[in-house]
XYZ file of C-alpha atoms in Angstrom:
270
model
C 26.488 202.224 95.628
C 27.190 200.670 92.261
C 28.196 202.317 88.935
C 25.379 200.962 86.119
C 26.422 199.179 83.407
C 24.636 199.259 79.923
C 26.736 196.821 78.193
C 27.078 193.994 80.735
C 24.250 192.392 82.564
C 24.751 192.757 86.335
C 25.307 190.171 88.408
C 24.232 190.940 92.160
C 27.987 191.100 93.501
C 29.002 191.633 96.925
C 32.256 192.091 98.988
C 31.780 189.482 100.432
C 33.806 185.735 99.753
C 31.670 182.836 100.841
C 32.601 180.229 103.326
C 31.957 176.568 102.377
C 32.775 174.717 105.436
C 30.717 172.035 105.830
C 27.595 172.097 109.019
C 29.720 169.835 111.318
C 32.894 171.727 110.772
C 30.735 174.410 112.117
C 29.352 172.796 114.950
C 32.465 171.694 116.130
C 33.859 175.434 115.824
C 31.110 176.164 117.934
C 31.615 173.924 120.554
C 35.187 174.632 120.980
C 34.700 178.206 121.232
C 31.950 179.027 123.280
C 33.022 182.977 122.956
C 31.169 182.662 119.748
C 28.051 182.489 121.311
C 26.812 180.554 118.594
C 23.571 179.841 120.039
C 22.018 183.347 119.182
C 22.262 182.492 115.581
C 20.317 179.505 115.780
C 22.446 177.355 114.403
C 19.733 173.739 114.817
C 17.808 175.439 112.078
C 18.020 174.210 108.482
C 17.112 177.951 106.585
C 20.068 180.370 106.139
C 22.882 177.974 106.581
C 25.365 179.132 104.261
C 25.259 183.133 105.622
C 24.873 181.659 108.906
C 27.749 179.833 108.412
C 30.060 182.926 106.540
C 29.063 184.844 109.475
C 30.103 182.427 112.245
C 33.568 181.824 110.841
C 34.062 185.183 110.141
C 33.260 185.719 113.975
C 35.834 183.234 114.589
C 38.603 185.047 112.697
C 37.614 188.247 114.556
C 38.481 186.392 117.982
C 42.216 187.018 116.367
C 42.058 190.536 114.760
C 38.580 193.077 114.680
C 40.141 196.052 112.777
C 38.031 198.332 111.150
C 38.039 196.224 107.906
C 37.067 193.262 109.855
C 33.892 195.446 111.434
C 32.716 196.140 107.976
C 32.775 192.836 106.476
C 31.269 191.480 109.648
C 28.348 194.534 108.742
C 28.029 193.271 105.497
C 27.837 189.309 105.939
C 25.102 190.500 109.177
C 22.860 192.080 106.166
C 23.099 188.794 104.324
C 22.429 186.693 107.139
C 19.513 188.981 107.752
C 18.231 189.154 104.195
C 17.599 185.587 104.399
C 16.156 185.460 108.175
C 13.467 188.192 106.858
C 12.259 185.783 104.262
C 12.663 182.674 106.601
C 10.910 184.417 109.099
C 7.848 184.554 106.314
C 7.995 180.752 106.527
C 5.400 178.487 108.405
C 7.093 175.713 110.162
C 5.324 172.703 110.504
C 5.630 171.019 113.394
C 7.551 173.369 115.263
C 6.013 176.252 117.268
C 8.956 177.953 118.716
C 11.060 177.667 115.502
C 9.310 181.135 114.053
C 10.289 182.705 117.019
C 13.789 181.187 117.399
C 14.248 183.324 113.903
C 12.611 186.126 114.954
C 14.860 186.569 117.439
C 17.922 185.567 115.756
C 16.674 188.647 113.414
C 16.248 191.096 115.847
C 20.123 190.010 116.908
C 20.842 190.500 113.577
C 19.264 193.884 113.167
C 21.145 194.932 116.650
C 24.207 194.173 115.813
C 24.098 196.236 112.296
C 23.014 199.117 114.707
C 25.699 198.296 117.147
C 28.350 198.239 114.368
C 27.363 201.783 112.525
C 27.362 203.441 116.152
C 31.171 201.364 116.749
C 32.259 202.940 113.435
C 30.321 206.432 113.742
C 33.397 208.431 115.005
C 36.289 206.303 112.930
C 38.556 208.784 110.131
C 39.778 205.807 107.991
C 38.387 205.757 103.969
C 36.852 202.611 104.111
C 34.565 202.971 107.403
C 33.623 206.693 105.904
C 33.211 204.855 102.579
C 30.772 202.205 104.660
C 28.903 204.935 106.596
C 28.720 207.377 103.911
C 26.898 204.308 101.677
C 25.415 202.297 104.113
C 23.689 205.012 106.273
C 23.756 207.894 103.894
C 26.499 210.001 106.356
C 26.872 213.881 104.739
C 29.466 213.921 107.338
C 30.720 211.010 106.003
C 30.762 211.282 102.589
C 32.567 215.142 103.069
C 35.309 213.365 105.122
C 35.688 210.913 102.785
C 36.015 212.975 99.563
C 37.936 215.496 101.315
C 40.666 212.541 101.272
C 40.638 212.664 97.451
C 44.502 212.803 95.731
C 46.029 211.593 99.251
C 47.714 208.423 99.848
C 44.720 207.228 101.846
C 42.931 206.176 98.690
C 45.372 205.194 96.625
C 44.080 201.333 96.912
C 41.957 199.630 93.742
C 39.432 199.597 96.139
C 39.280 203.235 97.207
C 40.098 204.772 93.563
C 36.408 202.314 92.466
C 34.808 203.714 95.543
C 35.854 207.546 94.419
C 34.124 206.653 90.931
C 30.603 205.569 92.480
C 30.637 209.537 93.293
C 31.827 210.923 89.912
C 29.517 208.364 87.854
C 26.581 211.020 87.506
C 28.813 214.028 87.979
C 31.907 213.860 85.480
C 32.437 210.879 82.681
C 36.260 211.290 81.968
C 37.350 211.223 85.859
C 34.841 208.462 86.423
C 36.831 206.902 83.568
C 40.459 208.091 84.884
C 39.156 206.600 88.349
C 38.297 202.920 87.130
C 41.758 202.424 85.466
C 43.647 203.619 88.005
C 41.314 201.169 90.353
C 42.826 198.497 87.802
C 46.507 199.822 87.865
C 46.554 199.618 91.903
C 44.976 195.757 91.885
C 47.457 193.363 93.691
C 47.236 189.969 92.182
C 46.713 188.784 95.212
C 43.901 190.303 95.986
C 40.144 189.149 93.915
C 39.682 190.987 90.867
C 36.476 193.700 91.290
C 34.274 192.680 88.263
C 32.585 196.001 88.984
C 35.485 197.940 87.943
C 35.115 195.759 84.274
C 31.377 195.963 84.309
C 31.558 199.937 85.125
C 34.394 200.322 82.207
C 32.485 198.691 79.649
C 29.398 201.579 80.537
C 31.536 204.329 80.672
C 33.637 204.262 77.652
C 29.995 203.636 75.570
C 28.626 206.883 76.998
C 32.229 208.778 76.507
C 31.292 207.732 72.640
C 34.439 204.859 72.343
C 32.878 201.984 70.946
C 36.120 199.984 70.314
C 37.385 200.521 73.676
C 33.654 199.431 75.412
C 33.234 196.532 73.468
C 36.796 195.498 74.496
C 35.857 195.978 78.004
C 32.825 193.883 77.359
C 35.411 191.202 76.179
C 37.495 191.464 78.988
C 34.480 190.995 81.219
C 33.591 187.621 79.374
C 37.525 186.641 80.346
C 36.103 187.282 84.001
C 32.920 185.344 83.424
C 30.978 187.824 83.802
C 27.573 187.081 81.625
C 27.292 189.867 78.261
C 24.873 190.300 75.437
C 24.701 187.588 72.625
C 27.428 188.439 69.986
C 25.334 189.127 67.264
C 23.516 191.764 69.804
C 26.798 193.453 70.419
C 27.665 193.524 66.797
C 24.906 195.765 66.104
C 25.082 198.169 69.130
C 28.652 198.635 68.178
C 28.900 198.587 64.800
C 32.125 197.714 63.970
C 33.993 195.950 61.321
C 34.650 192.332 61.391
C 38.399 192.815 61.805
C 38.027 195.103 65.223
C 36.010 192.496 66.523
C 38.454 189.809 66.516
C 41.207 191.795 67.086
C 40.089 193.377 70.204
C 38.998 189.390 71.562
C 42.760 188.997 71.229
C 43.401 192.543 72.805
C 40.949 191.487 75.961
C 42.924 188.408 76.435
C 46.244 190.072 76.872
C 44.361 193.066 79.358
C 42.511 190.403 81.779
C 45.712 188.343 82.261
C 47.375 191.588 82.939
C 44.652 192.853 85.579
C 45.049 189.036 86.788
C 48.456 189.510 87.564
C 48.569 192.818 88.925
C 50.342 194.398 86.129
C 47.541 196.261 84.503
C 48.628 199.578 82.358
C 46.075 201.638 80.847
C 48.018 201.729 77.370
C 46.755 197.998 76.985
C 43.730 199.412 76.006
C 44.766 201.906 73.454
């Protein structure tokens, strides 16, 4: 569940951070840990390498910790991996009769092990497996639990404050607003900055009728390289005078290497 954006133009984004070890790095994981199983993802076969690959380190990594957090991402980089065996699966391999079925069944793995996961997480209380099945699988249940949570210490994370904000989006404006910068205020520099947060701001503020304070989001998302309309585009959607627009260039400097470093404050943007 994403908050739209009408400034900036969308990148698909995901939580996930891809892993670029190389294939023999891989294959030598798998052979020296044979817990991995690494044979059900088909690993001889040259289409969907790369989630493949996320997947089967990520695996690895669970071998030392499988918290809850882990069981989500390991949800998440299963849909990629399965995205691209549903369009593999579409492909005729020449030369190679049992290679269609060798993905079929490393789908229908796939596709088990989604189903395995939502049942795993079906009775967990924590905000960010509620967040996952209330999203994910459409939970009521869920999404009750998870809202009920609202002003407690359980979602006072950047993450948790943007998830809050995907429900207010089509309900209330301000708080959707209010939501998003605290998202910002709780970011660790440590952890990656959510360009959905930016993106989200950027829409927000233009339907809360704040065209200085949009177009300096839109700015700030540019400092995150996140791709925005042509200059002379914005210009006329916002109307402003010359001077506001290269002040608040200046302004969206000084906010995204404060959100960088984890000492974001709301009053940077007044």
């Amino acid at each position: 569940m994403k908050l739209p954006s009408a400034v900036l133009i969308l990148l698909t984004s995901s939580l996930l951070s891809g892993c670029f070890e190389s294939r023999k790095n891989t294959d030598q994981l798998c052979e020296q840990t044979p817990e991995l199983n690494c044979t059900v993802f088909n690993t001889s076969d040259g289409q969907c390498r790369i989630p493949r690959t996320d997947l089967i380190w990520h695996r690895y990594d669970m071998l030392k910790s499988d918290d809850e957090a882990m069981i989500v991402e390991d949800y998440y980089l299963l849909k990629e991996y399965r995205k691209c065996l549903e369009l593999a699966s579409q492909i005729q391999p020449i030369e190679q009769a049992d290679l269609k079925a060798r993905r079929f069944k490393a789908l229908m793995y796939a596709i088990e092990e989604q189903q395995r996961i939502t049942m795993e997480l079906s009775q967990s209380t924590s905000p960010s497996s509620l967040y996952f099945l209330w999203t994910e699988t459409g939970s009521h249940a869920a999404r009750r639990q998870f809202l009920s949570m609202e002003g407690s210490n359980a979602l006072e994370t950047s993450f948790m404050q943007y998830a809050l904000a995907t429900y207010y989006i089509s309900r209330d404006k301000q708080k959707t607003y209010e939501l998003l910068n605290r998202s910002l205020e709780l970011h660790q520099e440590s952890e990656p900055v959510n360009k959905e947060v930016i993106q989200s701001l950027a829409s927000v503020t233009q339907s809360l009728d704040r065209p200085r304070e949009s177009y300096l989001w839109a700015m700030v998302g540019e400092q995150f390289d996140i791709p925005i309309a042509p200059e002379n585009e914005l210009r006329l959607l916002f109307g402003l005078k010359d001077s506001d627009y290269t002040e608040l260039a200046e302004q969206a400097k000084n906010v995204s290497k404060a959100i960088s470093n984890g000492e974001y404050s709301r009053q940077l943007t007044q």
